[in-house]
């Protein structure tokens, strides 16, 4: 298939694109490149597939000849979403719905949306499947719910959306994020000898390696339409739900670090356990291969190999700090668009 991947130069996209290409798909990328410099290790990206653009501006011409859209682009975590709630809804909700409508008008037949388990929000200790109610606590979570609710009615015989509610991601990418819990705990263990937990460690999280996330998206892309049409899937493994303190213990065991808690650490109201059995039951081709322990080992080896620095960990690979740095330099405006000065300098 000819697949448009939005956010192809991001944390997940940099891993997913090669996985799709290995499956024989022709990939076209579309990315605003806000995080182009968040690199570590091997060269990231695929310039031969790249289209630079803001998803808020995507047109029907951009989608000519596209069979399927995998929509990853957006403000990528709760703190970044909280930076400006209006921008979160503009990008994560309004632009995502516009992309679906434009894709449908252009003859795109599949729309695979990167939703999130964060829409379950604060839900206690019970395992939640795709029929569970929503209880989000952030603009990011709400933006995912609203997109699902607005795109689902577009489904018909010619347009088939699928909603991928991914667990909290982790794992190495050439465009690494240090603001994700597993990546962050391994980073602090590597740099300081302490896996620093920033809550009281009690919240539950479902966790998924970005390679397994990529396998899930590809399995849906390649699945018979009737199996995934207008469906939501939790992406991960039911066995890979952890309390944050247990992740800290794993990181300590693998790295030899100790576990520490931030001063005045308190419970995180985001707390949910997720049942992920629907996806592998519906699509046996989806076979996750990672556990958190294996992911911690991978991350530690990568940090050692590529020489993770404190500046990388505390600034350059933190998405919210990257945005603030670009804004302070006058390169990105309050609407999270590149300024005219930045575009001229990069021309």
Coordinates of C-alpha atoms in Angstrom, one line a residue:
X1 CA 0.0 0.0 0.0
X2 CA 1.0 3.6 -0.4
X3 CA 0.9 4.9 3.2
X4 CA 1.1 8.5 4.5
X5 CA 2.7 8.6 8.0
X6 CA 2.2 11.9 9.8
X7 CA 4.9 12.6 12.3
X8 CA 7.3 10.2 10.5
X9 CA 10.3 12.0 12.0
X10 CA 9.1 11.7 15.6
X11 CA 9.9 9.2 18.3
X12 CA 7.6 6.5 17.1
X13 CA 7.6 7.4 13.4
X14 CA 11.4 7.0 13.2
X15 CA 10.9 3.3 14.2
X16 CA 7.6 2.6 12.5
X17 CA 8.6 3.8 9.0
X18 CA 11.4 1.2 8.5
X19 CA 9.0 -1.5 9.9
X20 CA 6.4 -0.6 7.3
X21 CA 9.0 -0.5 4.5
X22 CA 10.2 -3.9 5.5
X23 CA 6.6 -5.1 4.9
X24 CA 6.8 -3.8 1.3
X25 CA 4.7 -0.7 1.8
X26 CA 5.6 2.6 0.1
X27 CA 5.8 5.3 2.8
X28 CA 5.3 9.0 2.4
X29 CA 6.1 11.1 5.4
X30 CA 4.5 14.3 6.6
X31 CA 6.1 16.2 9.5
X32 CA 6.5 19.8 10.7
X33 CA 10.0 18.7 12.0
X34 CA 9.6 20.5 15.4
X35 CA 11.7 17.7 16.9
X36 CA 14.1 17.1 14.1
X37 CA 17.1 17.8 16.4
X38 CA 16.0 15.4 19.1
X39 CA 18.4 12.8 17.8
X40 CA 20.8 10.3 19.4
X41 CA 22.9 7.6 17.9
X42 CA 22.2 6.4 14.3
X43 CA 21.0 8.7 11.6
X44 CA 17.3 9.3 11.9
X45 CA 14.7 9.9 9.3
X46 CA 14.3 9.0 5.6
X47 CA 14.9 12.2 3.5
X48 CA 13.7 10.5 0.3
X49 CA 10.1 10.1 1.7
X50 CA 10.0 13.5 3.6
X51 CA 7.4 16.2 3.1
X52 CA 7.6 19.1 5.5
X53 CA 4.3 20.5 6.6
X54 CA 1.9 21.2 9.4
X55 CA -1.0 18.8 9.6
X56 CA -3.3 21.8 10.2
X57 CA -2.6 22.8 6.6
X58 CA -2.7 19.4 4.9
X59 CA -4.6 19.6 1.6
X60 CA -6.4 17.1 -0.7
X61 CA -3.4 17.4 -3.1
X62 CA -1.1 16.2 -0.4
X63 CA -3.1 13.0 -0.2
X64 CA -3.4 12.2 -3.9
X65 CA -2.6 8.6 -4.6
X66 CA -2.5 7.6 -0.9
X67 CA -4.2 4.4 0.1
X68 CA -3.9 4.7 3.9
X69 CA -3.0 7.2 6.6
X70 CA -1.2 6.4 9.8
X71 CA -1.7 9.5 11.9
X72 CA 1.0 9.8 14.6
X73 CA 1.6 13.5 14.5
X74 CA 0.5 15.7 17.5
X75 CA 1.5 17.1 20.8
X76 CA 2.9 14.0 22.3
X77 CA 2.4 13.9 26.0
X78 CA 0.5 15.3 28.9
X79 CA 3.0 18.0 30.0
X80 CA 3.4 19.3 26.4
X81 CA -0.4 19.2 26.0
X82 CA -0.8 21.2 29.2
X83 CA 1.6 23.9 27.9
X84 CA -1.3 25.3 25.8
X85 CA -4.6 23.5 26.0
X86 CA -6.0 25.4 23.0
X87 CA -3.1 24.4 20.8
X88 CA -3.5 20.8 22.0
X89 CA -7.1 20.7 20.7
X90 CA -6.2 22.6 17.5
X91 CA -3.5 20.0 16.6
X92 CA -4.5 16.8 18.3
X93 CA -8.3 17.1 17.7
X94 CA -9.3 19.6 15.1
X95 CA -6.5 18.9 12.7
X96 CA -6.9 15.1 13.2
X97 CA -10.5 15.3 12.2
X98 CA -9.8 17.6 9.3
X99 CA -7.1 15.0 8.1
X100 CA -9.7 12.2 8.2
X101 CA -12.3 14.3 6.3
X102 CA -9.7 15.4 3.7
X103 CA -8.4 11.9 3.3
X104 CA -11.9 10.5 2.8
X105 CA -12.5 13.2 0.1
X106 CA -9.2 12.2 -1.6
X107 CA -10.1 8.6 -1.8
X108 CA -8.0 7.3 1.1
X109 CA -9.6 4.0 2.3
X110 CA -7.8 3.4 5.7
X111 CA -7.3 5.9 8.5
X112 CA -5.3 4.5 11.5
X113 CA -5.3 7.0 14.3
X114 CA -2.7 7.0 17.1
X115 CA -5.1 7.3 20.1
X116 CA -3.9 6.6 23.6
X117 CA -4.8 4.6 26.7
X118 CA -4.5 7.9 28.6
X119 CA -8.1 8.5 27.7
X120 CA -8.9 6.0 30.5
X121 CA -7.3 8.6 32.8
X122 CA -7.9 7.7 36.4
X123 CA -9.6 4.4 36.7
X124 CA -8.2 2.4 39.7
X125 CA -6.9 -1.1 39.7
X126 CA -9.4 -2.9 37.4
X127 CA -8.4 -4.0 34.0
X128 CA -10.0 -1.9 31.3
X129 CA -10.9 -3.2 27.8
X130 CA -12.0 -1.2 24.8
X131 CA -15.6 -1.0 26.1
X132 CA -14.6 0.8 29.3
X133 CA -15.7 4.4 30.0
X134 CA -13.4 7.4 29.6
X135 CA -12.1 9.3 32.5
X136 CA -9.3 11.6 31.2
X137 CA -7.5 14.1 33.4
X138 CA -5.6 16.1 30.8
X139 CA -6.2 18.0 27.5
X140 CA -4.1 15.4 25.8
X141 CA -6.5 12.6 26.9
X142 CA -9.6 14.6 26.0
X143 CA -8.2 15.4 22.5
X144 CA -7.9 11.7 21.8
X145 CA -11.5 11.0 22.9
X146 CA -12.9 13.9 20.8
X147 CA -11.0 12.7 17.7
X148 CA -12.3 9.2 18.1
X149 CA -15.9 10.5 18.6
X150 CA -15.7 12.8 15.5
X151 CA -14.0 10.5 13.1
X152 CA -16.0 7.3 13.8
X153 CA -19.2 8.7 12.1
X154 CA -17.2 9.2 8.9
X155 CA -16.9 5.4 8.5
X156 CA -18.6 3.9 5.5
X157 CA -18.1 1.4 2.7
X158 CA -15.3 3.5 1.3
X159 CA -13.6 4.9 4.4
X160 CA -12.4 2.7 7.3
X161 CA -11.0 4.3 10.5
X162 CA -9.3 2.3 13.3
X163 CA -8.3 3.8 16.7
X164 CA -5.1 2.5 18.2
X165 CA -5.1 3.2 22.0
X166 CA -1.5 2.7 22.7
X167 CA -0.1 2.0 26.1
X168 CA 2.7 4.3 27.4
X169 CA 5.5 3.9 25.0
X170 CA 9.2 3.2 25.8
X171 CA 12.3 1.9 24.0
X172 CA 15.1 3.3 21.9
X173 CA 14.5 5.5 18.9
X174 CA 17.0 7.6 17.0
X175 CA 14.7 10.5 17.9
X176 CA 14.5 9.6 21.5
X177 CA 12.1 11.0 24.1
X178 CA 13.5 11.3 27.6
X179 CA 10.1 12.3 29.0
X180 CA 8.6 8.8 29.0
X181 CA 8.7 6.9 32.3
X182 CA 10.9 3.9 31.3
X183 CA 13.2 6.0 29.2
X184 CA 13.5 8.6 32.0
X185 CA 14.2 6.1 34.8
X186 CA 16.9 4.4 32.8
X187 CA 18.4 7.8 32.0
X188 CA 18.5 8.9 35.6
X189 CA 20.0 5.5 36.6
X190 CA 22.7 5.8 34.0
X191 CA 23.6 9.4 34.7
X192 CA 23.2 9.6 38.5
X193 CA 23.1 6.0 39.8
X194 CA 19.5 6.6 40.9
X195 CA 16.3 5.6 39.2
X196 CA 14.4 8.7 40.2
X197 CA 10.6 8.2 40.6
X198 CA 8.6 11.4 40.4
X199 CA 5.4 10.1 42.0
X200 CA 4.9 7.9 45.0
X201 CA 5.3 4.9 42.7
X202 CA 1.8 3.5 43.2
X203 CA 0.1 4.4 39.8
X204 CA -0.5 1.7 37.3
X205 CA 0.5 2.0 33.7
X206 CA 0.3 -0.2 30.7
X207 CA 3.6 -0.1 28.8
X208 CA 4.5 -0.9 25.2
X209 CA 7.8 -0.9 23.3
X210 CA 7.7 1.3 20.2
X211 CA 8.7 -1.7 18.0
X212 CA 5.6 -3.6 19.3
X213 CA 3.5 -0.6 18.7
X214 CA 4.8 -0.5 15.2
X215 CA 3.9 -4.2 14.8
X216 CA 0.4 -3.4 15.9
X217 CA -0.2 -0.6 13.5
X218 CA 1.2 -2.7 10.6
X219 CA -1.0 -5.6 11.6
X220 CA -4.1 -3.4 11.4
X221 CA -2.9 -1.9 8.1
X222 CA -2.6 -5.3 6.6
X223 CA -5.7 -6.8 8.2
X224 CA -8.9 -7.7 6.3
X225 CA -11.0 -4.6 6.5
X226 CA -14.0 -6.2 8.2
X227 CA -11.8 -7.1 11.2
X228 CA -10.7 -3.6 12.0
X229 CA -13.3 -1.3 10.5
X230 CA -14.3 1.5 12.9
X231 CA -12.8 -0.5 15.8
X232 CA -10.7 0.6 18.8
X233 CA -7.8 -1.5 20.0
X234 CA -5.7 -1.2 23.1
X235 CA -2.1 -1.7 21.9
X236 CA 0.3 -3.5 24.3
X237 CA 0.2 -6.6 26.3
X238 CA -2.1 -7.3 29.3
X239 CA 0.9 -8.8 31.1
X240 CA 2.8 -5.6 30.7
X241 CA 0.9 -3.4 33.2
X242 CA 3.2 -2.2 36.0
X243 CA 3.1 0.0 39.0
X244 CA 5.8 2.7 38.6
X245 CA 7.6 1.5 41.6
X246 CA 7.9 -1.9 40.0
X247 CA 9.5 -0.3 36.9
X248 CA 11.9 1.4 39.2
X249 CA 12.9 -1.9 40.7
X250 CA 13.5 -3.4 37.3
X251 CA 15.6 -0.5 36.3
X252 CA 17.7 -0.8 39.5
X253 CA 18.2 -4.5 39.0
X254 CA 19.4 -4.1 35.4
X255 CA 21.5 -1.0 35.9
X256 CA 22.9 -1.6 39.4
X257 CA 21.4 1.8 40.4
X258 CA 19.3 2.5 43.5
X259 CA 15.7 3.6 43.5
X260 CA 15.0 7.2 44.7
X261 CA 11.8 9.2 45.1
X262 CA 11.6 12.9 44.3
X263 CA 11.1 15.3 47.2
X264 CA 7.5 15.7 48.1
X265 CA 6.5 12.8 45.7
X266 CA 2.8 12.3 45.7
X267 CA 0.3 10.0 44.0
X268 CA -0.2 10.6 40.3
X269 CA -3.9 10.8 39.5
X270 CA -3.3 9.1 36.1
X271 CA -3.8 5.5 37.2
X272 CA -5.1 2.7 34.9
X273 CA -4.6 -0.9 34.0
X274 CA -5.5 -2.0 30.5
X275 CA -6.5 -5.3 29.0
X276 CA -4.8 -5.6 25.5
X277 CA -6.2 -9.0 24.5
X278 CA -8.5 -7.8 21.7
X279 CA -5.8 -6.9 19.2
X280 CA -3.8 -10.3 19.3
X281 CA -7.1 -12.2 19.4
X282 CA -8.5 -10.4 16.4
X283 CA -5.2 -10.3 14.5
X284 CA -2.9 -13.2 15.4
X285 CA -0.3 -11.6 13.2
X286 CA 0.3 -9.2 16.0
X287 CA 2.9 -10.9 18.2
X288 CA 4.5 -8.5 20.7
X289 CA 8.1 -9.3 21.5
X290 CA 9.2 -6.9 24.2
X291 CA 9.0 -6.8 28.0
X292 CA 9.9 -3.8 30.1
X293 CA 13.0 -5.7 31.4
X294 CA 14.2 -6.2 27.8
X295 CA 13.5 -2.6 27.0
X296 CA 15.5 -1.4 30.0
X297 CA 18.4 -3.5 28.8
X298 CA 18.1 -2.0 25.3
X299 CA 18.0 1.5 26.6
X300 CA 20.9 1.1 28.9
X301 CA 23.1 -0.4 26.1
X302 CA 22.1 2.5 23.8
X303 CA 22.8 5.2 26.4
X304 CA 26.2 3.6 27.0
X305 CA 27.0 3.2 23.3
X306 CA 26.0 6.7 22.2
X307 CA 27.1 8.5 25.3
X308 CA 23.9 10.0 26.7
X309 CA 24.8 13.4 28.2
X310 CA 23.0 15.4 30.9
X311 CA 22.1 18.1 28.4
X312 CA 20.5 15.4 26.2
X313 CA 18.6 14.0 29.1
X314 CA 17.4 17.1 30.8
X315 CA 16.9 19.4 27.8
X316 CA 17.4 18.4 24.2
X317 CA 15.5 15.1 24.4
X318 CA 12.6 16.6 26.5
X319 CA 9.8 17.6 24.1
X320 CA 8.3 20.4 26.2
X321 CA 11.8 21.9 26.7
X322 CA 12.5 21.7 23.0
X323 CA 9.4 23.6 22.2
X324 CA 10.1 26.3 24.8
X325 CA 13.7 26.6 23.6
X326 CA 12.5 27.1 20.0
X327 CA 10.0 29.7 21.2
X328 CA 12.6 31.6 23.2
X329 CA 14.8 31.7 20.2
X330 CA 12.0 33.2 18.1
X331 CA 11.9 30.2 15.8
X332 CA 8.4 28.9 16.8
X333 CA 5.5 31.1 17.7
X334 CA 2.8 30.6 20.3
X335 CA 0.7 28.6 17.9
X336 CA 3.6 26.2 17.5
X337 CA 4.2 27.2 13.9
X338 CA 7.7 28.0 12.5
X339 CA 8.2 31.7 12.3
X340 CA 9.0 33.5 9.0
X341 CA 12.5 34.1 10.3
X342 CA 13.1 30.5 11.0
X343 CA 11.9 29.4 7.6
X344 CA 14.1 31.9 5.9
X345 CA 17.2 30.8 8.0
X346 CA 16.5 27.2 7.0
X347 CA 15.9 27.9 3.4

